[in-house]
Tab-separated table of C-alpha atoms and ligand atoms in Angstrom:
chain	number	residue	atom	x	y	z
E	1	UNK	CA	46.256	100.515	87.631
E	2	UNK	CA	49.854	99.520	88.831
E	3	UNK	CA	51.877	102.102	91.075
E	4	UNK	CA	54.174	102.433	88.692
E	5	UNK	CA	51.440	103.917	86.638
E	6	UNK	CA	49.949	106.038	89.653
E	7	UNK	CA	53.344	107.935	90.361
E	8	UNK	CA	52.752	109.155	86.697
E	9	UNK	CA	49.772	110.926	87.656
E	10	UNK	CA	48.559	113.683	90.266
E	11	UNK	CA	46.754	113.041	93.333
E	12	UNK	CA	44.066	114.912	91.492
E	13	UNK	CA	43.826	112.724	88.527
E	14	UNK	CA	43.939	109.692	90.954
E	15	UNK	CA	41.042	111.027	92.893
E	16	UNK	CA	42.776	111.044	96.210
E	17	UNK	CA	41.356	113.969	98.163
E	18	UNK	CA	42.281	113.150	101.909
E	19	UNK	CA	45.106	112.084	104.047
E	20	UNK	CA	43.865	108.560	104.451
E	21	UNK	CA	44.255	108.256	100.641
E	22	UNK	CA	47.747	109.761	100.633
E	23	UNK	CA	48.777	107.249	103.348
E	24	UNK	CA	47.469	104.329	101.536
E	25	UNK	CA	49.233	105.532	98.190
E	26	UNK	CA	52.616	105.642	99.972
E	27	UNK	CA	52.136	102.171	101.659
E	28	UNK	CA	51.638	100.975	98.408
E	29	UNK	CA	54.718	102.513	97.201
E	30	UNK	CA	56.791	101.294	100.221
E	31	UNK	CA	55.309	97.936	99.785
E	32	UNK	CA	56.471	97.831	96.299
E	33	UNK	CA	59.975	98.822	96.876
E	34	UNK	CA	60.248	96.068	99.576
E	35	UNK	CA	59.066	93.692	97.160
E	36	UNK	CA	61.559	94.959	94.554
E	37	UNK	CA	64.387	94.326	96.879
E	38	UNK	CA	62.988	91.103	97.943
E	39	UNK	CA	63.150	89.885	94.512
E	40	UNK	CA	66.811	90.965	93.954
E	41	UNK	CA	67.652	89.013	97.204
E	42	UNK	CA	66.030	85.816	95.895
E	43	UNK	CA	67.881	85.832	92.668
E	44	UNK	CA	71.325	86.000	94.387
E	45	UNK	CA	74.278	87.654	93.020
E	46	UNK	CA	77.174	85.627	91.634
E	47	UNK	CA	80.168	88.126	92.164
E	48	UNK	CA	80.992	91.255	93.443
E	49	UNK	CA	80.853	93.024	90.117
E	50	UNK	CA	77.440	91.773	89.266
E	51	UNK	CA	76.326	92.737	92.832
E	52	UNK	CA	77.209	96.304	92.167
E	53	UNK	CA	75.536	96.491	88.880
E	54	UNK	CA	72.221	95.316	90.665
E	55	UNK	CA	72.486	97.584	93.418
E	56	UNK	CA	73.215	100.515	90.980
E	57	UNK	CA	70.266	99.512	88.773
E	58	UNK	CA	67.951	99.658	91.904
E	59	UNK	CA	69.167	102.767	93.291
E	60	UNK	CA	68.941	104.575	89.762
E	61	UNK	CA	65.444	103.388	89.343
E	62	UNK	CA	64.158	104.574	92.558
E	63	UNK	CA	66.658	107.500	93.640
E	64	UNK	CA	67.843	109.256	90.452
E	65	UNK	CA	67.282	112.751	90.064
E	66	UNK	CA	65.795	112.423	86.747
E	67	UNK	CA	62.943	110.045	86.487
E	68	UNK	CA	63.586	108.107	89.584
E	69	UNK	CA	60.363	106.850	91.179
E	70	UNK	CA	60.954	109.388	94.049
E	71	UNK	CA	61.669	112.077	91.681
E	72	UNK	CA	58.354	111.543	89.986
E	73	UNK	CA	56.526	111.214	93.198
E	74	UNK	CA	57.909	114.487	94.306
E	75	UNK	CA	56.878	115.988	90.775
E	76	UNK	CA	53.407	114.510	90.466
E	77	UNK	CA	52.437	113.924	94.068
E	78	UNK	CA	53.789	116.616	96.186
E	79	UNK	CA	54.550	119.643	94.007
E	80	UNK	CA	50.763	119.976	92.629
E	81	UNK	CA	49.204	118.984	95.682
E	82	UNK	CA	46.636	121.343	97.006
E	83	UNK	CA	47.191	123.241	100.293
E	84	UNK	CA	45.029	120.910	102.343
E	85	UNK	CA	46.859	117.667	101.182
E	86	UNK	CA	50.255	119.120	101.040
E	87	UNK	CA	51.142	118.666	104.768
E	88	UNK	CA	50.348	115.102	104.673
E	89	UNK	CA	52.136	114.417	101.356
E	90	UNK	CA	55.133	116.185	102.351
E	91	UNK	CA	55.362	114.094	105.646
E	92	UNK	CA	54.786	110.879	103.906
E	93	UNK	CA	57.275	111.816	101.168
E	94	UNK	CA	59.906	112.774	104.088
E	95	UNK	CA	59.290	109.316	105.841
E	96	UNK	CA	59.896	107.530	102.534
E	97	UNK	CA	63.132	109.185	101.907
E	98	UNK	CA	64.311	108.786	105.274
E	99	UNK	CA	63.103	105.212	105.667
E	100	UNK	CA	65.653	102.804	106.651
E	101	UNK	CA	63.458	99.935	105.530
E	102	UNK	CA	62.627	101.223	102.404
E	103	UNK	CA	65.676	102.196	100.475
E	104	UNK	CA	69.009	101.080	101.908
E	105	UNK	CA	69.891	99.358	98.956
E	106	UNK	CA	73.691	99.262	99.544
E	107	UNK	CA	73.371	97.413	102.666
E	108	UNK	CA	70.802	95.100	101.053
E	109	UNK	CA	73.121	93.973	98.150
E	110	UNK	CA	75.886	93.344	100.592
E	111	UNK	CA	73.599	91.078	102.359
E	112	UNK	CA	72.807	89.104	99.413
E	113	UNK	CA	73.531	85.449	99.676
E	114	UNK	CA	76.297	84.071	97.667
E	115	UNK	CA	75.618	81.335	94.990
E	116	UNK	CA	76.790	78.253	96.364
E	117	UNK	CA	79.184	77.657	93.208
E	118	UNK	CA	80.925	80.890	93.635
E	119	UNK	CA	81.429	80.490	97.652
E	120	UNK	CA	83.010	77.342	96.880
E	121	UNK	CA	85.532	78.684	94.522
E	122	UNK	CA	86.534	81.258	96.750
E	123	UNK	CA	86.585	79.184	99.837
E	124	UNK	CA	84.214	81.163	101.852
E	125	UNK	CA	81.510	79.873	103.858
E	126	UNK	CA	78.336	79.353	102.207
E	127	UNK	CA	75.681	81.800	102.784
E	128	UNK	CA	72.801	80.789	105.471
E	129	UNK	CA	70.521	82.645	107.388
E	130	UNK	CA	72.709	82.962	110.437
E	131	UNK	CA	75.889	83.975	108.359
E	132	UNK	CA	75.875	85.888	105.228
E	133	UNK	CA	79.594	86.409	104.001
E	134	UNK	CA	80.342	89.086	101.298
E	135	UNK	CA	82.856	87.855	98.809
E	136	UNK	CA	86.352	89.258	99.369
E	137	UNK	CA	88.720	90.211	96.827
E	138	UNK	CA	91.780	88.102	97.854
E	139	UNK	CA	94.081	89.899	95.120
E	140	UNK	CA	93.881	93.080	97.512
E	141	UNK	CA	96.821	94.041	99.655
E	142	UNK	CA	96.580	93.008	103.255
E	143	UNK	CA	95.822	95.249	106.299
E	144	UNK	CA	98.817	97.147	107.435
E	145	UNK	CA	98.906	96.973	111.068
E	146	UNK	CA	101.606	99.364	112.631
E	147	UNK	CA	103.178	97.592	115.756
E	148	UNK	CA	104.632	100.679	117.577
E	149	UNK	CA	107.279	100.708	119.848
E	150	UNK	CA	108.135	101.308	123.571
E	151	UNK	CA	108.134	104.876	124.547
E	152	UNK	CA	111.482	106.218	125.184
E	153	UNK	CA	110.440	107.392	128.789
E	154	UNK	CA	109.474	103.864	129.464
E	155	UNK	CA	112.385	102.466	127.938
E	156	UNK	CA	114.664	104.710	130.338
E	157	UNK	CA	112.518	103.710	133.193
E	158	UNK	CA	113.121	99.959	132.562
E	159	UNK	CA	116.819	100.641	132.090
E	160	UNK	CA	117.338	102.179	135.421
E	161	UNK	CA	114.958	99.604	137.043
E	162	UNK	CA	117.323	96.873	135.671
E	163	UNK	CA	120.246	98.356	137.314
E	164	UNK	CA	118.894	98.527	140.732
E	165	UNK	CA	117.131	94.986	140.328
E	166	UNK	CA	120.444	93.506	139.873
E	167	UNK	CA	121.850	94.907	142.964
E	168	UNK	CA	118.873	93.421	144.879
E	169	UNK	CA	116.474	96.171	144.949
E	170	UNK	CA	112.468	95.616	144.223
E	171	UNK	CA	110.094	97.633	142.547
E	172	UNK	CA	107.347	99.313	144.632
E	173	UNK	CA	104.382	101.511	143.705
E	174	UNK	CA	101.936	103.918	145.258
E	175	UNK	CA	98.837	106.193	144.693
E	176	UNK	CA	99.052	109.007	142.354
E	177	UNK	CA	96.401	110.770	144.311
E	178	UNK	CA	97.825	111.112	147.783
E	179	UNK	CA	97.086	112.459	151.368
E	180	UNK	CA	98.972	115.787	152.373
E	181	UNK	CA	100.079	113.398	155.096
E	182	UNK	CA	101.990	111.074	153.055
E	183	UNK	CA	102.961	113.538	150.486
E	184	UNK	CA	104.255	116.239	153.125
E	185	UNK	CA	103.843	115.591	156.868
E	186	UNK	CA	105.306	112.319	157.030
E	187	UNK	CA	108.532	113.240	155.067
E	188	UNK	CA	109.346	116.071	157.672
E	189	UNK	CA	107.400	118.894	155.787
E	190	UNK	CA	104.948	120.358	158.064
E	191	UNK	CA	102.298	122.677	156.982
E	192	UNK	CA	104.212	125.570	158.437
E	193	UNK	CA	107.512	124.643	156.833
E	194	UNK	CA	108.426	126.854	154.013
E	195	UNK	CA	109.752	124.523	151.902
E	196	UNK	CA	106.062	123.232	151.201
E	197	UNK	CA	105.944	126.076	148.985
E	198	UNK	CA	108.778	124.553	146.834
E	199	UNK	CA	106.262	122.200	145.345
E	200	UNK	CA	103.352	124.100	143.089
E	201	UNK	CA	101.014	121.517	144.315
E	202	UNK	CA	97.762	120.350	142.530
E	203	UNK	CA	95.393	120.071	145.256
E	204	UNK	CA	92.124	117.935	144.991
E	205	UNK	CA	91.105	119.080	148.358
E	206	UNK	CA	92.779	120.406	151.632
E	207	UNK	CA	93.869	117.027	152.498
E	208	UNK	CA	94.461	115.463	149.261
E	209	UNK	CA	96.963	116.272	146.548
E	210	UNK	CA	98.324	115.048	143.233
E	211	UNK	CA	101.375	113.653	144.655
E	212	UNK	CA	104.222	116.031	143.862
E	213	UNK	CA	106.858	113.311	144.086
E	214	UNK	CA	107.241	109.578	144.403
E	215	UNK	CA	108.765	110.145	148.039
E	216	UNK	CA	105.165	109.458	149.798
E	217	UNK	CA	105.681	105.736	148.766
E	218	UNK	CA	108.890	105.519	150.931
E	219	UNK	CA	106.464	106.107	153.927
E	220	UNK	CA	104.171	103.632	152.704
E	221	UNK	CA	106.859	100.892	151.901
E	222	UNK	CA	108.261	101.253	155.506
E	223	UNK	CA	104.733	101.055	157.092
E	224	UNK	CA	104.138	97.985	154.838
E	225	UNK	CA	107.615	96.123	155.038
E	226	UNK	CA	109.716	97.604	157.935
E	227	UNK	CA	113.278	97.372	157.752
E	228	UNK	CA	115.711	96.155	156.092
E	229	UNK	CA	114.094	97.583	153.141
E	230	UNK	CA	115.604	98.104	149.347
E	231	UNK	CA	113.319	99.547	146.826
E	232	UNK	CA	112.994	101.731	143.946
E	233	UNK	CA	109.715	103.583	143.400
E	234	UNK	CA	108.840	104.669	139.665
E	235	UNK	CA	106.028	106.495	138.809
E	236	UNK	CA	103.931	109.699	137.589
E	237	UNK	CA	104.098	112.869	139.664
E	238	UNK	CA	102.272	116.076	139.268
E	239	UNK	CA	103.013	119.989	139.682
E	240	UNK	CA	101.350	122.971	138.818
E	241	UNK	CA	104.014	124.074	136.020
E	242	UNK	CA	103.208	125.654	132.760
E	243	UNK	CA	104.416	123.152	130.171
E	244	UNK	CA	107.539	124.534	128.381
E	245	UNK	CA	110.486	122.524	127.169
E	246	UNK	CA	111.934	121.774	130.286
E	247	UNK	CA	108.643	121.596	132.453
E	248	UNK	CA	105.429	119.427	132.241
E	249	UNK	CA	102.454	119.399	134.603
E	250	UNK	CA	102.966	115.520	134.809
E	251	UNK	CA	106.519	113.880	134.852
E	252	UNK	CA	108.162	110.690	135.758
E	253	UNK	CA	110.377	110.173	138.806
E	254	UNK	CA	112.323	107.203	140.249
E	255	UNK	CA	112.964	107.014	144.138
E	256	UNK	CA	115.353	104.952	145.689
E	257	UNK	CA	115.577	103.732	149.135
E	258	UNK	CA	117.926	101.499	151.315
E	259	UNK	CA	117.295	100.832	154.774
E	260	UNK	CA	119.428	98.591	156.873
E	261	UNK	CA	121.711	98.396	159.877
E	262	UNK	CA	125.009	100.450	159.387
E	263	UNK	CA	124.090	102.200	156.029
E	264	UNK	CA	126.287	105.255	155.625
E	265	UNK	CA	126.829	107.963	153.242
E	266	UNK	CA	129.451	105.723	151.756
E	267	UNK	CA	126.889	102.980	150.827
E	268	UNK	CA	124.891	105.857	149.122
E	269	UNK	CA	128.078	107.211	147.094
E	270	UNK	CA	129.227	103.848	146.156
E	271	UNK	CA	125.670	102.584	144.765
E	272	UNK	CA	125.116	105.926	142.924
E	273	UNK	CA	128.450	105.672	141.318
E	274	UNK	CA	127.976	102.295	140.245
E	275	UNK	CA	124.586	103.219	138.879
E	276	UNK	CA	126.050	106.224	136.757
E	277	UNK	CA	128.670	103.960	135.328
E	278	UNK	CA	126.195	101.226	134.386
E	279	UNK	CA	123.908	103.816	132.820
E	280	UNK	CA	126.682	105.969	131.233
E	281	UNK	CA	129.493	104.195	130.699
E	282	UNK	CA	132.716	102.884	132.867
E	283	UNK	CA	134.415	106.192	132.181
E	284	UNK	CA	132.294	108.632	133.874
E	285	UNK	CA	132.651	110.218	137.205
E	286	UNK	CA	130.094	111.233	140.148
E	287	UNK	CA	130.311	114.428	141.670
E	288	UNK	CA	128.490	114.966	145.024
E	289	UNK	CA	127.414	118.377	146.358
E	290	UNK	CA	125.791	119.533	149.481
E	291	UNK	CA	122.245	120.369	149.297
E	292	UNK	CA	118.837	120.695	151.247
E	293	UNK	CA	115.774	118.333	151.532
E	294	UNK	CA	113.458	118.169	154.418
E	295	UNK	CA	113.325	114.329	154.533
E	296	UNK	CA	117.154	113.832	154.183
E	297	UNK	CA	120.143	114.870	156.300
E	298	UNK	CA	122.740	115.335	155.035
E	299	UNK	CA	121.482	115.898	151.513
E	300	UNK	CA	123.253	116.197	148.357
E	301	UNK	CA	122.950	116.652	144.495
E	302	UNK	CA	124.644	114.221	142.186
E	303	UNK	CA	126.221	115.182	138.806
E	304	UNK	CA	127.887	112.972	136.463
E	305	UNK	CA	130.769	113.732	134.205
E	306	UNK	CA	129.439	114.428	130.722
E	307	UNK	CA	129.337	110.921	128.868
E	308	UNK	CA	129.436	112.864	125.424
E	309	UNK	CA	132.574	115.082	125.811
E	310	UNK	CA	133.907	113.676	129.007
E	311	UNK	CA	133.957	116.731	131.183
E	312	UNK	CA	135.411	118.843	128.255
E	313	UNK	CA	132.192	121.073	127.695
E	314	UNK	CA	129.652	120.442	124.933
E	315	UNK	CA	125.848	121.300	123.984
E	316	UNK	CA	124.695	118.396	126.134
E	317	UNK	CA	126.288	119.252	129.406
E	318	UNK	CA	125.921	123.051	128.460
E	319	UNK	CA	129.463	123.784	128.443
E	320	UNK	CA	129.749	122.746	132.077
E	321	UNK	CA	131.364	119.175	131.651
E	322	UNK	CA	128.653	117.876	134.238
E	323	UNK	CA	125.199	116.745	133.812
E	324	UNK	CA	123.025	117.193	137.137
E	325	UNK	CA	121.401	113.611	137.965
E	326	UNK	CA	119.541	113.519	141.126
E	327	UNK	CA	118.896	114.782	144.783
E	328	UNK	CA	119.894	112.436	147.357
E	329	UNK	CA	120.803	112.190	151.117
E	330	UNK	CA	120.474	109.952	154.254
E	331	UNK	CA	116.887	109.573	155.360
E	332	UNK	CA	116.067	111.837	158.026
E	333	UNK	CA	115.698	110.169	161.282
E	334	UNK	CA	112.293	111.808	161.756
E	335	UNK	CA	111.149	110.161	158.530
E	336	UNK	CA	112.312	106.913	159.600
E	337	UNK	CA	110.309	107.431	162.656
E	338	UNK	CA	107.195	108.345	160.808
E	339	UNK	CA	107.560	105.160	158.947
E	340	UNK	CA	107.496	103.079	162.082
E	341	UNK	CA	111.483	102.194	161.841
E	342	UNK	CA	113.678	102.749	164.757
E	343	UNK	CA	116.323	105.328	163.625
E	344	UNK	CA	118.726	104.172	166.655
E	345	UNK	CA	118.866	100.686	165.156
E	346	UNK	CA	118.471	101.486	161.349
E	347	UNK	CA	119.635	104.066	158.890
E	348	UNK	CA	119.024	104.687	155.221
E	349	UNK	CA	119.743	106.506	152.209
E	350	UNK	CA	117.293	107.804	149.400
E	351	UNK	CA	117.325	109.519	146.110
E	352	UNK	CA	115.231	110.996	143.493
E	353	UNK	CA	115.604	111.405	139.789
E	354	UNK	CA	113.660	112.516	137.035
E	355	UNK	CA	113.207	109.615	134.043
E	356	UNK	CA	112.044	112.097	131.584
E	357	UNK	CA	115.062	114.423	132.119
E	358	UNK	CA	117.189	111.195	131.842
E	359	UNK	CA	115.759	110.077	128.448
E	360	UNK	CA	116.306	114.084	127.292
E	361	UNK	CA	120.142	113.547	128.074
E	362	UNK	CA	120.390	110.381	126.845
E	363	UNK	CA	118.844	111.152	123.522
E	364	UNK	CA	119.538	114.661	123.197
E	365	UNK	CA	116.074	115.891	123.052
E	366	UNK	CA	115.630	119.528	124.035
E	367	UNK	CA	111.957	119.719	124.581
E	368	UNK	CA	109.915	117.314	127.515
E	369	UNK	CA	106.799	118.289	125.794
E	370	UNK	CA	107.688	116.014	122.733
E	371	UNK	CA	107.223	112.955	125.203
E	372	UNK	CA	103.446	113.470	125.750
E	373	UNK	CA	102.428	114.815	122.363
E	374	UNK	CA	101.916	111.391	120.818
E	375	UNK	CA	103.363	112.595	117.643
E	376	UNK	CA	104.244	109.314	115.699
E	377	UNK	CA	107.152	111.087	113.424
E	378	UNK	CA	109.059	111.715	116.769
E	379	UNK	CA	108.202	108.394	118.513
E	380	UNK	CA	109.209	106.347	115.455
E	381	UNK	CA	112.732	107.301	116.009
E	382	UNK	CA	112.930	105.238	119.264
S	401	ZN	ZN1	129.414	117.734	127.443
C-alpha cells in the first residue's frame, strides 16, 4: 500500500496502535513530500509562468483545504485517533505543518535551475550548484532610488562656513559630551556664578554634561594651537528645553574665534558686517547693542536690517525691521589665560550663532521642529 492510499484510511484501519507506528507513518509521508520536490527540481522549469504553475500544483496537492494531503491526514489520522494515540499524532502533524524541510514549495520553485536555452535567451548566468539565478522579467520598470538632498540646516552651516573659510578661518570641532570644566569653568562661569543657571544643562554626571554651547571648543583650540588663532566651530549643542516652535533640546551653533596681536572691537564689527552682507546681501546694515556674557568683555548682540523689507517692518522681522543674529564680544582676558594665552600680548573676539534659526529666517520657516522630524514632504522643498 502506498502512502497515498494510507492517508485515505484511519490509523485503526491501518493497524497502527502505538507512538512508534505513528512516527513511522509520518516519516514516510515526509519522505514522499521530499521526493516530490526533488522530482520537480530535477525536471527543471523553463520559465516563470510555468514555474508558478508547478508550484501551485504542488502546493494544492499537499496543502489544499479540501482534499489536500495534509487535510486528509487531519481528517483520517488525527481526528478519529483514540485518546492514547492522539497526542503523538497531533505532535507529528504539527511538526509536519511547521516543517521547513517538508513544505516550503515556493522557495523550492524559486531555486529551481533554469533550462540552458532559456538562460541563454535571457542572458542570465546558467544555473549551477553554486549560483542559481531566478529568471527576471526584463520588461518590468526599474527600481526607483530617490537621491535625497542636503538638509537645510547643513546647507546653512556650509554657507556660513564658506564665508569664514574665505576670510582665512579654519574649521575646528570638539566633543559633544563635555566636562563641566570646558563647558563652564574655563569660560569664566564658576559653579557659584548665577549665570550658570542661564543654561538648562543636561548633566551626565556631576562633572560631565552634554555641551550647552560650542564655546568649550574655544578653550580646547587655544590649548591645542595657541595664538594666533582664527577658527569657526560648527556643531550640535544640547539644552533641557521642551520642544516647541522655537526650542529644540538639540540644536546647531557656529562659534567664531579670532585671536591675534592688536585685535580690537573694530575687527569684530568689520568682520561681522562683512559676514552679514555676504549672507543676506550688500544692502543690509548691522547693529550692535551692548549685552552680557561671562566669557566676553565687552559683550554685544548683533542684529541685521531685515533683508526682506529693508527695515520697513514685515512678518519675517516681526515688524521690527531688524533680525537678531548672534551674541559676540571681546574674549575675556581670564578666558585667554585659561586657554594658555597671554592676554597682555594677545586679544581676540568671539561670536556664537544659531544655525537652525538662520535657516528658519532664510527660508521663512516658523517651526524649528520641522528640521528634525524627518518628514520627506518638508525636506523635499530644499
Ligand atoms: Zn522685515
